mmCIF file of C-alpha atoms in Angstrom:
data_model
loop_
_atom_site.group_PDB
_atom_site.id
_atom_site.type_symbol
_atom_site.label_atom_id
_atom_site.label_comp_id
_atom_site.label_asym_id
_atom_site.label_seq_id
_atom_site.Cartn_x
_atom_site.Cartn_y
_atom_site.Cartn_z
ATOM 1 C CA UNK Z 1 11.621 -12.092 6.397
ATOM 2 C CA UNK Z 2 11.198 -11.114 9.976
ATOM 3 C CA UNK Z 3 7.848 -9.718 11.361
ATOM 4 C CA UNK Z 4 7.057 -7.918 14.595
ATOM 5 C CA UNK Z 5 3.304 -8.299 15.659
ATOM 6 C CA UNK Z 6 1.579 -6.188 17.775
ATOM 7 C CA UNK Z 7 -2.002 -7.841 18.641
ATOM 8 C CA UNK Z 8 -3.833 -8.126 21.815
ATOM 9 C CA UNK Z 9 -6.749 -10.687 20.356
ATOM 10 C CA UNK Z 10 -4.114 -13.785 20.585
ATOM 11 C CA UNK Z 11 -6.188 -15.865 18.031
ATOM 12 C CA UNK Z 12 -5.786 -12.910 15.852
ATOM 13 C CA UNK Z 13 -2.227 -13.197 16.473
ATOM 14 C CA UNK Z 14 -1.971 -16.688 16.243
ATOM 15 C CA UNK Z 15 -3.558 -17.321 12.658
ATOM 16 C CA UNK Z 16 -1.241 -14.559 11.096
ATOM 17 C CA UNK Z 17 2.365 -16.221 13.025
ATOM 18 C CA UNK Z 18 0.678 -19.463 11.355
ATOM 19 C CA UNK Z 19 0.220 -18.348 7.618
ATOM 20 C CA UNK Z 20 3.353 -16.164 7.526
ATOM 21 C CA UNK Z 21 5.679 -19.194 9.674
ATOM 22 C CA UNK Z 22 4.120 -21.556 7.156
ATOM 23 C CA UNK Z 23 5.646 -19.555 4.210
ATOM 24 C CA UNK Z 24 8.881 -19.490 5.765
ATOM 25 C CA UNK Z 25 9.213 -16.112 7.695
ATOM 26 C CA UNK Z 26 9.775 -15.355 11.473
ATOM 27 C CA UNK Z 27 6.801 -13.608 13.154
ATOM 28 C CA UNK Z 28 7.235 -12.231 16.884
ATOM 29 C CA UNK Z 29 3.756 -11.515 18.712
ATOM 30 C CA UNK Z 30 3.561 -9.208 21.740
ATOM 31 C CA UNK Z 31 0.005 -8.585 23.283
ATOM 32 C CA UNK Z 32 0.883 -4.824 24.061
ATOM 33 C CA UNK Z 33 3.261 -1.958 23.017
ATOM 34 C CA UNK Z 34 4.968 -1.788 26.152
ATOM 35 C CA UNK Z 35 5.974 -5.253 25.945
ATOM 36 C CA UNK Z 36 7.198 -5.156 22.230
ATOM 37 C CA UNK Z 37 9.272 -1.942 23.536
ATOM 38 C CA UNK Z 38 11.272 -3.777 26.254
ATOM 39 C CA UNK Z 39 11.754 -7.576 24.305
ATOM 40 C CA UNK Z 40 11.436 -6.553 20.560
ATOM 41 C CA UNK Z 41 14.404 -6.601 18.000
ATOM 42 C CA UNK Z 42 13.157 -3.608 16.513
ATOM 43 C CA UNK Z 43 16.565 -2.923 15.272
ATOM 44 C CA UNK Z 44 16.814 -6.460 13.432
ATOM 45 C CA UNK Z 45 13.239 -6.788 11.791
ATOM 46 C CA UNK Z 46 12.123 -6.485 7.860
ATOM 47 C CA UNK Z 47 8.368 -5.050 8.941
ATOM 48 C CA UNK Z 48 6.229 -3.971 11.843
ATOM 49 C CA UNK Z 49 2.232 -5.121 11.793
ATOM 50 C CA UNK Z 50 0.731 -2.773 14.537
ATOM 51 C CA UNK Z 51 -3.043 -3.149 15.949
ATOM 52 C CA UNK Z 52 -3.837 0.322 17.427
ATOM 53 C CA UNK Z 53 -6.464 -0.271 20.192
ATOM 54 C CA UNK Z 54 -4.127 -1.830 22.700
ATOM 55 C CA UNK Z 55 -3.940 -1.612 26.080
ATOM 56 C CA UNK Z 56 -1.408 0.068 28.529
ATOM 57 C CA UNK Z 57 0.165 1.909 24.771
ATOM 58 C CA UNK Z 58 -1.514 1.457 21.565
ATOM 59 C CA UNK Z 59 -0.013 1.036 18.420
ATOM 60 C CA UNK Z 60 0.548 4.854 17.269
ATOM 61 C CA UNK Z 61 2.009 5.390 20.651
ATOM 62 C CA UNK Z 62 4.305 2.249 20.226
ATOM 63 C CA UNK Z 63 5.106 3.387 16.629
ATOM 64 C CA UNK Z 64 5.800 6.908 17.258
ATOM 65 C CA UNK Z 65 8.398 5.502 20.299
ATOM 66 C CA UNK Z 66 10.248 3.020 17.720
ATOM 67 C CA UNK Z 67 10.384 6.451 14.859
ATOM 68 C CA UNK Z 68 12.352 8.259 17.908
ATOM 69 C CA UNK Z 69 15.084 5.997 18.140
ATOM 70 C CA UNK Z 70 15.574 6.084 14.854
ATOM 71 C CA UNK Z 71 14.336 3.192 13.200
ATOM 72 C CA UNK Z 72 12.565 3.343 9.914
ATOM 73 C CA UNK Z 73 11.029 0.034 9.054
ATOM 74 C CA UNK Z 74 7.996 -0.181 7.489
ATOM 75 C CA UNK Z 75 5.325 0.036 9.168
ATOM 76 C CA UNK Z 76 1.630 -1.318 8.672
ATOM 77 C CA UNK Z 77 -1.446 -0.611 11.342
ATOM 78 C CA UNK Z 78 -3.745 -3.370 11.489
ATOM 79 C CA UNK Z 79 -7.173 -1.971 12.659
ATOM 80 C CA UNK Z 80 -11.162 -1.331 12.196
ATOM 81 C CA UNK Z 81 -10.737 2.271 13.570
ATOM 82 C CA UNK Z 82 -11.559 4.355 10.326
ATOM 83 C CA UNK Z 83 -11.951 7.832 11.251
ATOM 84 C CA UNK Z 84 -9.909 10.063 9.279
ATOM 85 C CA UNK Z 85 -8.614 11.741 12.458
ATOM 86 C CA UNK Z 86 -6.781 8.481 13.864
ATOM 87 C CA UNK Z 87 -5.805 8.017 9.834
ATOM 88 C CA UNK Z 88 -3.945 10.639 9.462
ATOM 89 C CA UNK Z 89 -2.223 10.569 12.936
ATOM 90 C CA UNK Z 90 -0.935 7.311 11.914
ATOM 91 C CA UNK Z 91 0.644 8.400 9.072
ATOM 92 C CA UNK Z 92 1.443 11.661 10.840
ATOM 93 C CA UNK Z 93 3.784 9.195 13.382
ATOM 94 C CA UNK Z 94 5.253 7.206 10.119
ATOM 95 C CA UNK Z 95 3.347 3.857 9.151
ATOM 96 C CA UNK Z 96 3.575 3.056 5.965
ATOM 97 C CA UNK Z 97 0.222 1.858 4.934
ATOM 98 C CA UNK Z 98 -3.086 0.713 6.582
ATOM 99 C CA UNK Z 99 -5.421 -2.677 6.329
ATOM 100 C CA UNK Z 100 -8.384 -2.919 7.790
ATOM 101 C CA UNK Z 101 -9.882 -5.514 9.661
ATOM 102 C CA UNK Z 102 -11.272 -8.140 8.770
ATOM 103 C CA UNK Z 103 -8.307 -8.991 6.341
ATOM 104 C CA UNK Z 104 -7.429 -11.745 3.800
ATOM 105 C CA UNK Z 105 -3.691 -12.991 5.029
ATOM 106 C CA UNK Z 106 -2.963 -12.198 1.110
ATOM 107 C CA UNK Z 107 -4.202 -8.722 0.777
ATOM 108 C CA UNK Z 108 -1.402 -8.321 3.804
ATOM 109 C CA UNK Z 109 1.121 -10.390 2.495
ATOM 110 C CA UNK Z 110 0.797 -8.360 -0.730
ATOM 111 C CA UNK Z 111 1.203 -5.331 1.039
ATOM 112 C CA UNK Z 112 4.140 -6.511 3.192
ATOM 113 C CA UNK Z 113 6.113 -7.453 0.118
ATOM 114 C CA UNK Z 114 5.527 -3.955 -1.618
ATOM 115 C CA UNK Z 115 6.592 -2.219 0.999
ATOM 116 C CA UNK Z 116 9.597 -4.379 1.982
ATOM 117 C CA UNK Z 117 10.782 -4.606 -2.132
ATOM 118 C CA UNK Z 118 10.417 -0.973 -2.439
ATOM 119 C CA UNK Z 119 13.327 -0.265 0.272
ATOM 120 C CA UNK Z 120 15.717 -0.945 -2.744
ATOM 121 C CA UNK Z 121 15.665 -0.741 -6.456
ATOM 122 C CA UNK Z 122 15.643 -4.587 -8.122
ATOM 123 C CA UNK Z 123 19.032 -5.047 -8.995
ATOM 124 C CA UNK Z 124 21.822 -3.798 -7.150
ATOM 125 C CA UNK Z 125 25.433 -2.795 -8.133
ATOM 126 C CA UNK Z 126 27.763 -4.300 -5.908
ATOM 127 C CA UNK Z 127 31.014 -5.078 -8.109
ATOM 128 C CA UNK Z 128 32.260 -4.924 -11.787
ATOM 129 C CA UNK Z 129 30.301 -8.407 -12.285
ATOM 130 C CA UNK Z 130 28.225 -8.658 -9.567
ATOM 131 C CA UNK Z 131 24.665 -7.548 -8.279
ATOM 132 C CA UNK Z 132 21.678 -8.355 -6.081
ATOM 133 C CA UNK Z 133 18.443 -9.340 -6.911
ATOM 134 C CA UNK Z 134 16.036 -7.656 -4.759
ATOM 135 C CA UNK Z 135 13.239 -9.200 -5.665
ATOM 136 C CA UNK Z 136 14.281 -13.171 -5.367
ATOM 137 C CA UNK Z 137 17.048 -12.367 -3.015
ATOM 138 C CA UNK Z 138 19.554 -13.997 -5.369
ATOM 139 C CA UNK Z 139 22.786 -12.364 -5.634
ATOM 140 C CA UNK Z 140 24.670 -12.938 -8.954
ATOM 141 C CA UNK Z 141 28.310 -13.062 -9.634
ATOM 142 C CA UNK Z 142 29.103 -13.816 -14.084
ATOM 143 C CA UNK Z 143 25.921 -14.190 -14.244
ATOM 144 C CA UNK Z 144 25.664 -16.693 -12.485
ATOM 145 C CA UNK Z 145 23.573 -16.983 -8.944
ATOM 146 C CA UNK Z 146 26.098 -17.709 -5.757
ATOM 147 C CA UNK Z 147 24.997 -20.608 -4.061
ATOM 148 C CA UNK Z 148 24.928 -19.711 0.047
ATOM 149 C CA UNK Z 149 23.545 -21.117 3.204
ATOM 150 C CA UNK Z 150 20.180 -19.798 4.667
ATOM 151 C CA UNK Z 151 22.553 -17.777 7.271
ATOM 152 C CA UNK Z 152 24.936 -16.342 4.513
ATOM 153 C CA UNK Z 153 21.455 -15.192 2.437
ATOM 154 C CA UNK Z 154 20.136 -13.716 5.184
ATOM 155 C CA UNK Z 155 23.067 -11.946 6.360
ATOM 156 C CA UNK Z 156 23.476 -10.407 2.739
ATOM 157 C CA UNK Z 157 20.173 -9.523 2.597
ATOM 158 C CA UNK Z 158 20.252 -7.774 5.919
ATOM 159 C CA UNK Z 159 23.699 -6.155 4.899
ATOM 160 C CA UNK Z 160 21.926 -4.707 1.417
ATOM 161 C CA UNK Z 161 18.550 -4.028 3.058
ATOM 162 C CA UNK Z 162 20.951 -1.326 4.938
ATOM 163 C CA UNK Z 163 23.208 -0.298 1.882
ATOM 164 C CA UNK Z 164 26.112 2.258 2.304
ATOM 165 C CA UNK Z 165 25.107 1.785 6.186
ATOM 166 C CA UNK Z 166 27.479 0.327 8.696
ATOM 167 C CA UNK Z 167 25.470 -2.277 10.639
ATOM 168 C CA UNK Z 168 26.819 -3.318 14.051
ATOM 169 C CA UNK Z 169 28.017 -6.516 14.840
ATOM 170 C CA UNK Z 170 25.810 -7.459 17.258
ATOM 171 C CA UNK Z 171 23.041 -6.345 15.182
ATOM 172 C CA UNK Z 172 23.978 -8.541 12.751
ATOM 173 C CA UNK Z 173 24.250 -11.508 15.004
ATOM 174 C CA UNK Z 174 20.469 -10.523 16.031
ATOM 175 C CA UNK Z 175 18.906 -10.788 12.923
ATOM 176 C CA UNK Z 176 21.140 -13.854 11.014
ATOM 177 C CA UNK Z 177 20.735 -16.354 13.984
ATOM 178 C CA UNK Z 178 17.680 -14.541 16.067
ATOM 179 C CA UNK Z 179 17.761 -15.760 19.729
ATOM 180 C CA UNK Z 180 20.747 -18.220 18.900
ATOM 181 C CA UNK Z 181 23.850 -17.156 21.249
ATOM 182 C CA UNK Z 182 26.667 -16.865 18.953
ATOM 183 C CA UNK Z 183 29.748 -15.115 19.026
ATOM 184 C CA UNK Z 184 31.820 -12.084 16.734
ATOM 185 C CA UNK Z 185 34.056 -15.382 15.889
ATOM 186 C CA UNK Z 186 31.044 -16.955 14.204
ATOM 187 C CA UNK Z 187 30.101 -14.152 12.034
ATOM 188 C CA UNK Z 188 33.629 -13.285 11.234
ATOM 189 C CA UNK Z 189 33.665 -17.108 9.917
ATOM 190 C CA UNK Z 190 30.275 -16.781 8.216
ATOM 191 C CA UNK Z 191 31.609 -13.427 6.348
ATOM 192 C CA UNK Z 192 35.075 -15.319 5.555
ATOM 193 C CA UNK Z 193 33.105 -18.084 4.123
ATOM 194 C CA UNK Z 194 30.923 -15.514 2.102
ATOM 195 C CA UNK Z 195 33.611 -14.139 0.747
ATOM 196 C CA UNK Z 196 35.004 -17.283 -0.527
ATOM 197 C CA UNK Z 197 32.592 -17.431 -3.127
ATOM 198 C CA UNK Z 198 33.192 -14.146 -4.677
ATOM 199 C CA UNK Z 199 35.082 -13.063 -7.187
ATOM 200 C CA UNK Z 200 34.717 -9.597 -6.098
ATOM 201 C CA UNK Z 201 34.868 -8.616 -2.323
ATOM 202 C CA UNK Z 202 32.374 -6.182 -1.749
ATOM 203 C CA UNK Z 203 31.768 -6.331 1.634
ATOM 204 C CA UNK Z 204 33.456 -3.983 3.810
ATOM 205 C CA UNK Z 205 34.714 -4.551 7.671
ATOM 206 C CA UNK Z 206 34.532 -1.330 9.916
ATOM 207 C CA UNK Z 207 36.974 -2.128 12.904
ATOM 208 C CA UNK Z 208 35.342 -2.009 15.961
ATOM 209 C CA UNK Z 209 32.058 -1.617 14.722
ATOM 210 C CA UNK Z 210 31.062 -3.835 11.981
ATOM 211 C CA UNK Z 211 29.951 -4.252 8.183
ATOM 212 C CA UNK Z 212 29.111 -2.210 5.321
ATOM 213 C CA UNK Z 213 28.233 -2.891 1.815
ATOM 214 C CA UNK Z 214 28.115 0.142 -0.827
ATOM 215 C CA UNK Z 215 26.430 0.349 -4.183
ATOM 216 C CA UNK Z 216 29.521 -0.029 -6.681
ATOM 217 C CA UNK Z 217 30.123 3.056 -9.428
ATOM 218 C CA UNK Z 218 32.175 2.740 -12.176
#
């Protein structure tokens, strides 16, 4: 999973990259909206943790820029403000949920999962004899779960977590090898080698633009 932190108190910041890095996702900390603006992936993230008293633009400013370009990841504000005013603003600008501070890592990490799980239904359709496993990120072919590289999960997982989408190439390249420099020859290879392993091909190449993978109807 890939997190975007906004957080100006950096040992704040610091203990949540730890606990999340430590269970195996990618946290990105910016000390101020206008910074996560011009350097963030937003495009290429699974959730955004936002403080909202920041300086130079606070979080519902910051939040309310990222909703106008179109991008609809969930969203949580981390923050002691609790007047119902600033409450409902937040949710008024699209964030998803709200935990106040202090925090236990685990009430967030429980929240983070809930939201991220409930972008899809469990089990996914994707051919006569295959589907995807929301939940353990497993994806299932007979029956039986496809064994794939940390790269080839992730780009499934970013392919399904944008079903009957198209997702841009370069996206794509973003979010499977983050701040790696790789090429369209590398993901065509890594797609190619996905493939491979199915006995159904259910993932669909837009010329010129990129990938797409659709729910499969009978």
């Amino acid at each position: 999973m890939k997190i975007i932190l906004l957080e100006d108190d950096k040992l704040i910041a610091e203990e949540i990259k730890l606990y999340f890095e430590i269970k195996n996702h990618s946290v990105e900390c910016y000390l101020n909206g206008e910074e996560l603006l011009e350097n963030a992936n937003i495009y290429s993230t699974d959730i955004f943790l936002l403080d909202i008293n920041m300086p130079i633009k606070n979080g519902i400013e910051t939040l309310e820029e990222i909703r106008a370009m179109g991008v609809q990841t969930p969203a949580i504000f981390l923050t002691s403000v609790s007047d119902i005013e600033t409450v409902k603003l937040g949710f008024e600008v699209g964030c998803s949920d709200y935990v106040r501070k202090p925090f236990h890592f685990e009430e967030l990490e429980i929240r983070i999962n809930k939201l991220v799980l409930e972008l899809a239904s469990r089990r996914i359709k994707l051919g006569p004899k295959q589907f995807y496993d929301t939940s353990s990120m497993e994806l299932y072919d007979n029956d039986k779960i496809i064994d794939f590289s940390e790269n080839e999960k992730n780009l499934i997982y970013y392919l399904i977590k944008n079903l009957n989408h198209i997702v841009n190439s370069n996206t794509l390249m973003d979010y499977v090898w983050d701040q790696k420099i790789v090429n369209s020859n590398t993901l065509r290879t890594q797609i190619k080698k996905i493939r491979s392993k199915l006995s159904y091909d259910f993932i669909q190449n837009i010329r010129g633009t990129g990938y797409k993978i659709e729910t499969y109807n009978d």
